[in-house]
Amino acid sequence: MVASDALDALSNAPPLYWAYYETKVYLSDSGLWLIWQQSALSDRVPLATGCPWQPLVQRLPLRAQIFRLAMRKALIAANWKCHGSLTMVDEYAAVLEHSQNAEIAVFPPAVFLARYASKAANRSDCGIQDLGVAVSGAHTGEIAGDMVRAVGGRWVIVGHSERRHDQMESDDLVAKKLNAAVNAGLRPILCIGETEQQRDAGNALAVVEHQLRVALAGINVSQIYAGAIAYEPIWAIGTGRTATPRQAQDMHVGIRAVLRSLDVDAALATRIIYGGSVNAENASALFSQADIDGALVGGASLQLDTFTRIIAAVA
Ligand code: 13P
């Protein structure tokens, strides 16, 4: 069942009829998620019975629009790559704040992470751009997930195309890193995306699907709910040539279908964000697409003013 079917069912049903649906309630850092599956009408257990979140459930607005936001709160992430300074860390940490509409995560170079976390004091999140597979040991230069958490980092980018290409990270290594991330209790942003050649050859979806399936095979799929998948077509990264909203939306629908084939709840709950030349001008057209749940921003995240305009583009 796709999200829109669930929403249609909901918008035609007064609250009492909620009990007619098999409903799962998740309260997480990224919002309150109610996930439906239509089920036997005989199963009329009141939704809120014994539910620890009853007051929140009762406060939930009925309108499908608002409900949809509650299901997948936008994630706007700044990937600074190998840019930034202590001054920039202090400025961003002081200004950026999670909002009702969007969760914010900043990925400065690893050496700045502790400072970002302490200055931001949970007003926004931060994370690391890459993670070692080992938990500890003789692995010069590697950083383990527990260390990231110890300094206040909560997120990790896994499988960015620059690492796949520059550091020759294979799909299998990406799967191991994803596994290490979730085992350490970090929220992963798994990056997938095709080259221009692969797109021109008509293989974009097949490539992305392969990357996704190999990575997710290394974890329990439910472990991706709290993180996100970033679709980053390589031809759009740093080129100023963003995917059109239609191209991105089509791929996100394809990615969601792959998720659905693995786990229905993952398809509904997991944020699929877009990355590749997102800027303050094209952000709102991208975010208006039903399956684009935010952005992973590179170059345009290096100017605080531009990045805050991108955040403001979330409806
Ligand atoms: P740009 O926004 O600079 O294209 O980079 C996208 C990206 O790689 C984010 O991870």
Coordinates of C-alpha atoms and ligand atoms in Angstrom, one line a residue:
M1 CA 0.0 0.0 0.0
V2 CA 1.5 3.3 -0.9
A3 CA 1.3 6.4 1.3
S4 CA -1.2 8.2 -0.9
D5 CA -3.6 5.2 -0.7
A6 CA -3.3 5.4 3.1
L7 CA -3.9 9.1 3.1
D8 CA -7.0 8.8 0.9
A9 CA -8.3 6.2 3.3
L10 CA -7.6 8.5 6.2
S11 CA -9.0 11.6 4.8
N12 CA -12.4 9.8 4.2
A13 CA -12.5 8.4 7.6
P14 CA -13.6 10.1 10.8
P15 CA -11.4 9.5 13.8
L16 CA -13.5 6.7 15.2
Y17 CA -12.7 4.7 12.2
W18 CA -9.0 4.8 12.9
A19 CA -9.5 1.6 14.8
Y20 CA -10.4 -0.1 11.6
Y21 CA -6.9 0.1 10.5
E22 CA -3.9 -1.8 11.6
T23 CA -1.8 1.1 12.8
K24 CA 1.7 1.4 14.1
V25 CA 2.8 4.5 15.9
Y26 CA 6.4 5.5 16.0
L27 CA 7.7 8.5 17.9
S28 CA 11.2 9.4 16.9
D29 CA 13.5 12.4 16.7
S30 CA 12.3 13.0 13.2
G31 CA 8.7 13.3 14.1
L32 CA 5.6 11.3 15.0
W33 CA 4.9 8.6 12.4
L34 CA 1.7 6.8 12.1
I35 CA 1.8 4.0 9.6
W36 CA -1.2 2.3 8.3
Q37 CA -2.0 -0.9 6.7
Q38 CA -5.6 -1.7 5.8
S39 CA -6.6 -4.8 7.6
A40 CA -9.5 -6.9 8.7
L41 CA -12.4 -4.7 9.8
S42 CA -13.1 -7.1 12.7
D43 CA -9.9 -5.9 14.4
R44 CA -11.5 -3.0 16.2
V45 CA -9.1 -2.3 19.0
P46 CA -9.1 1.4 19.9
L47 CA -6.0 3.0 18.5
A48 CA -4.9 4.7 21.7
T49 CA -5.5 1.8 24.1
G50 CA -2.4 1.2 26.1
C51 CA -0.5 3.5 23.8
P52 CA 2.1 5.5 25.7
W53 CA 1.7 8.4 23.2
Q54 CA -2.0 8.7 23.6
P55 CA -2.0 12.5 24.3
L56 CA 0.1 13.1 21.1
V57 CA -2.1 10.8 19.1
Q58 CA -5.2 12.8 20.2
R59 CA -3.6 16.0 19.3
L60 CA -2.8 14.9 15.8
P61 CA -4.6 16.9 13.2
L62 CA -6.9 14.9 10.9
R63 CA -6.1 16.7 7.7
A64 CA -4.2 14.5 5.4
Q65 CA -1.8 17.2 4.4
I66 CA -0.6 17.8 7.9
F67 CA -0.6 14.2 8.6
R68 CA 1.7 13.6 5.7
L69 CA 4.2 16.0 7.2
A70 CA 4.0 14.1 10.5
M71 CA 4.9 11.0 8.6
R72 CA 8.1 12.2 7.0
K73 CA 9.5 15.4 8.3
A74 CA 11.9 17.0 5.9
L75 CA 15.6 16.5 6.4
I76 CA 17.9 19.3 5.2
A77 CA 21.6 18.4 5.5
A78 CA 24.7 20.4 4.8
N79 CA 27.7 18.4 3.5
W80 CA 30.7 20.7 3.8
K81 CA 33.0 18.1 2.3
C82 CA 36.6 19.4 2.7
H83 CA 35.6 23.0 3.4
G84 CA 35.0 25.1 6.5
S85 CA 36.7 26.7 9.4
L86 CA 36.1 27.1 13.2
T87 CA 34.5 30.5 12.5
M88 CA 32.0 28.8 10.1
V89 CA 31.3 26.1 12.7
D90 CA 30.5 28.8 15.3
E91 CA 28.3 30.8 13.0
Y92 CA 26.2 27.8 11.7
A93 CA 25.9 26.3 15.2
A94 CA 24.6 29.5 16.6
V95 CA 22.0 30.2 13.9
L96 CA 20.6 26.9 12.6
E97 CA 17.6 25.3 14.3
H98 CA 15.3 22.4 13.8
S99 CA 11.9 23.6 13.0
Q100 CA 8.4 22.1 12.8
N101 CA 8.9 21.5 9.1
A102 CA 12.5 20.4 8.9
E103 CA 15.2 18.6 10.8
I104 CA 18.7 20.1 10.2
A105 CA 22.0 18.1 10.1
V106 CA 25.4 19.6 9.4
F107 CA 28.4 17.5 8.3
P108 CA 31.5 19.6 8.8
P109 CA 35.0 18.0 8.4
A110 CA 35.4 15.4 11.2
V111 CA 37.9 17.5 13.2
F112 CA 35.2 20.2 13.7
L113 CA 32.5 17.8 14.8
A114 CA 33.0 18.1 18.6
R115 CA 33.0 21.8 18.5
Y116 CA 29.9 22.0 16.3
A117 CA 28.0 19.6 18.7
S118 CA 28.9 21.6 21.8
K119 CA 28.1 25.0 20.3
A120 CA 24.8 23.8 18.7
A121 CA 23.6 22.3 21.9
N122 CA 20.9 20.2 20.1
R123 CA 19.4 23.2 18.2
S124 CA 20.6 21.4 15.1
D125 CA 22.3 18.0 14.6
C126 CA 25.7 17.2 13.2
G127 CA 27.4 14.2 11.9
I128 CA 30.5 12.8 10.2
Q129 CA 31.0 12.5 6.4
D130 CA 32.4 9.0 6.5
L131 CA 32.9 6.2 9.1
G132 CA 35.4 3.4 9.7
V133 CA 34.1 -0.1 9.7
A134 CA 36.1 -1.2 12.8
V135 CA 34.8 -0.5 16.3
S136 CA 38.4 0.1 17.5
G137 CA 41.8 -1.3 16.8
A138 CA 45.0 -0.7 14.8
H139 CA 43.4 1.2 11.9
T140 CA 45.3 4.4 11.4
G141 CA 43.2 7.3 10.4
E142 CA 39.8 5.6 11.0
I143 CA 37.1 7.0 13.2
A144 CA 34.6 4.6 14.9
G145 CA 30.9 5.3 15.4
D146 CA 31.1 5.3 19.2
M147 CA 33.7 8.1 19.0
V148 CA 31.3 10.2 16.8
R149 CA 28.6 9.7 19.4
A150 CA 30.9 10.5 22.3
V151 CA 31.5 14.0 20.9
G152 CA 27.8 14.6 20.2
G153 CA 27.6 13.5 16.5
R154 CA 24.4 11.8 15.6
W155 CA 24.6 11.2 11.9
V156 CA 26.9 9.7 9.3
I157 CA 27.0 10.0 5.5
V158 CA 27.6 6.6 4.0
G159 CA 28.6 5.8 0.4
H160 CA 29.0 9.3 -0.9
S161 CA 29.9 9.1 -4.6
E162 CA 33.1 11.1 -4.0
R163 CA 34.3 8.3 -1.6
R164 CA 33.1 5.6 -3.9
H165 CA 35.1 7.2 -6.7
D166 CA 38.1 8.8 -5.0
Q167 CA 38.7 6.2 -2.3
M168 CA 37.4 3.3 -4.5
E169 CA 34.7 2.3 -1.9
S170 CA 32.9 -0.7 -3.3
D171 CA 29.2 -1.5 -2.8
D172 CA 30.3 -4.2 -0.3
L173 CA 32.4 -1.7 1.7
V174 CA 29.4 0.7 1.8
A175 CA 27.2 -2.1 3.1
K176 CA 29.8 -2.7 5.9
K177 CA 29.9 1.0 6.8
L178 CA 26.1 1.2 6.9
N179 CA 26.1 -1.8 9.2
A180 CA 28.8 -0.2 11.4
A181 CA 26.8 3.1 11.5
V182 CA 23.5 1.6 12.6
N183 CA 25.3 -0.7 15.1
A184 CA 26.8 2.4 16.7
G185 CA 23.4 4.0 17.0
L186 CA 24.2 6.6 14.3
R187 CA 21.6 7.8 11.9
P188 CA 22.8 7.0 8.4
I189 CA 22.3 9.0 5.2
L190 CA 23.0 6.3 2.5
C191 CA 24.0 7.9 -0.8
I192 CA 23.3 6.3 -4.1
G193 CA 23.3 7.7 -7.6
E194 CA 24.3 7.0 -11.2
T195 CA 26.8 8.5 -13.6
E196 CA 25.8 10.4 -16.7
Q197 CA 26.9 7.5 -18.9
Q198 CA 24.7 5.1 -16.9
R199 CA 21.8 7.4 -17.3
D200 CA 22.3 7.9 -21.0
A201 CA 22.4 4.1 -21.4
G202 CA 19.0 3.9 -19.7
N203 CA 20.5 2.1 -16.7
A204 CA 20.0 4.7 -14.0
L205 CA 17.3 2.9 -12.0
A206 CA 19.1 -0.4 -12.3
V207 CA 22.3 1.0 -10.9
V208 CA 20.6 2.8 -8.1
E209 CA 18.5 -0.2 -7.2
H210 CA 21.7 -2.4 -7.1
Q211 CA 23.5 0.0 -4.8
L212 CA 20.5 0.2 -2.5
R213 CA 19.9 -3.5 -2.3
V214 CA 23.5 -4.3 -1.6
A215 CA 23.7 -1.7 1.1
L216 CA 20.5 -2.6 2.8
A217 CA 21.3 -6.3 2.8
G218 CA 23.9 -5.5 5.5
I219 CA 21.3 -4.3 8.0
N220 CA 17.7 -5.0 9.2
V221 CA 15.8 -2.7 6.9
S222 CA 13.9 -1.1 9.8
Q223 CA 17.2 0.4 10.9
I224 CA 17.0 2.8 8.0
Y225 CA 13.8 4.5 9.2
A226 CA 15.6 6.9 11.4
G227 CA 18.1 7.8 8.7
A228 CA 17.6 8.7 5.1
I229 CA 18.5 7.7 1.6
A230 CA 20.1 10.4 -0.5
Y231 CA 19.6 10.2 -4.3
E232 CA 22.6 12.0 -5.7
P233 CA 23.1 11.6 -9.4
I234 CA 26.8 12.0 -10.0
W235 CA 26.3 14.2 -13.1
A236 CA 24.5 16.7 -10.9
I237 CA 27.0 17.0 -8.1
G238 CA 29.0 20.2 -8.1
T239 CA 28.1 20.8 -11.8
G240 CA 25.3 23.4 -11.4
R241 CA 23.2 21.0 -13.5
T242 CA 20.6 19.8 -11.1
A243 CA 18.2 17.0 -11.9
T244 CA 14.8 18.4 -12.9
P245 CA 12.1 18.0 -10.2
R246 CA 10.5 15.4 -12.5
Q247 CA 13.7 13.4 -13.0
A248 CA 14.4 13.4 -9.2
Q249 CA 10.8 12.6 -8.3
D250 CA 10.8 9.6 -10.8
M251 CA 13.9 8.2 -9.3
H252 CA 12.6 8.7 -5.7
V253 CA 9.4 6.8 -6.7
G254 CA 11.7 4.0 -8.0
I255 CA 13.7 4.0 -4.8
R256 CA 10.6 3.9 -2.7
A257 CA 9.3 0.9 -4.7
V258 CA 12.5 -0.9 -4.0
L259 CA 12.1 -0.1 -0.3
R260 CA 8.5 -1.3 -0.4
S261 CA 9.6 -4.7 -1.9
L262 CA 11.8 -5.1 1.2
D263 CA 9.5 -3.6 3.9
V264 CA 6.3 -1.7 3.6
D265 CA 6.9 0.5 6.6
A266 CA 10.4 1.4 5.3
A267 CA 8.8 2.7 2.1
L268 CA 6.4 4.9 4.1
A269 CA 8.7 6.1 6.8
T270 CA 12.1 6.5 5.2
R271 CA 13.1 9.9 4.0
I272 CA 14.5 10.0 0.5
I273 CA 16.3 13.2 0.0
Y274 CA 17.9 14.7 -3.1
G275 CA 21.4 16.0 -3.6
G276 CA 23.1 17.5 -6.6
S277 CA 23.4 21.3 -7.2
V278 CA 20.5 22.1 -4.9
N279 CA 20.4 25.9 -4.4
A280 CA 18.1 28.6 -3.0
E281 CA 16.4 29.0 -6.4
N282 CA 15.6 25.4 -7.3
A283 CA 14.9 24.0 -3.7
S284 CA 11.2 24.7 -3.5
A285 CA 10.4 23.1 -6.9
L286 CA 12.3 20.0 -5.7
F287 CA 10.6 20.0 -2.3
S288 CA 7.2 20.3 -3.9
Q289 CA 7.5 16.8 -5.3
A290 CA 5.7 14.2 -3.2
D291 CA 8.6 11.8 -2.8
I292 CA 11.4 14.4 -2.2
D293 CA 11.7 14.6 1.6
G294 CA 14.6 17.1 1.8
A295 CA 18.1 17.7 0.5
L296 CA 21.7 16.9 0.9
V297 CA 23.4 20.2 0.0
G298 CA 27.1 20.6 -1.0
G299 CA 28.3 23.8 -2.4
A300 CA 25.2 25.9 -1.6
S301 CA 25.5 24.9 2.1
L302 CA 28.8 26.8 2.4
Q303 CA 27.0 30.2 2.6
L304 CA 24.9 30.4 5.7
D305 CA 22.5 32.8 4.1
T306 CA 22.0 30.5 1.1
F307 CA 21.6 27.4 3.3
T308 CA 19.0 29.1 5.5
R309 CA 17.0 30.0 2.3
I310 CA 17.1 26.4 1.3
I311 CA 15.7 25.4 4.7
A312 CA 13.0 28.0 4.4
A313 CA 12.0 26.5 1.0
V314 CA 10.5 23.5 2.9
A315 CA 6.7 24.1 2.8
Ligands
13P1 P1 26.5 20.0 -4.6 O1 25.3 20.5 -3.8 O2 27.7 20.9 -4.5 O3 26.2 19.6 -6.0 O4 27.0 18.6 -3.8 C1 26.0 17.7 -3.6 C2 26.6 16.7 -2.7 O5 27.5 15.9 -3.1 C3 26.1 16.6 -1.3 O6 26.6 15.5 -0.7

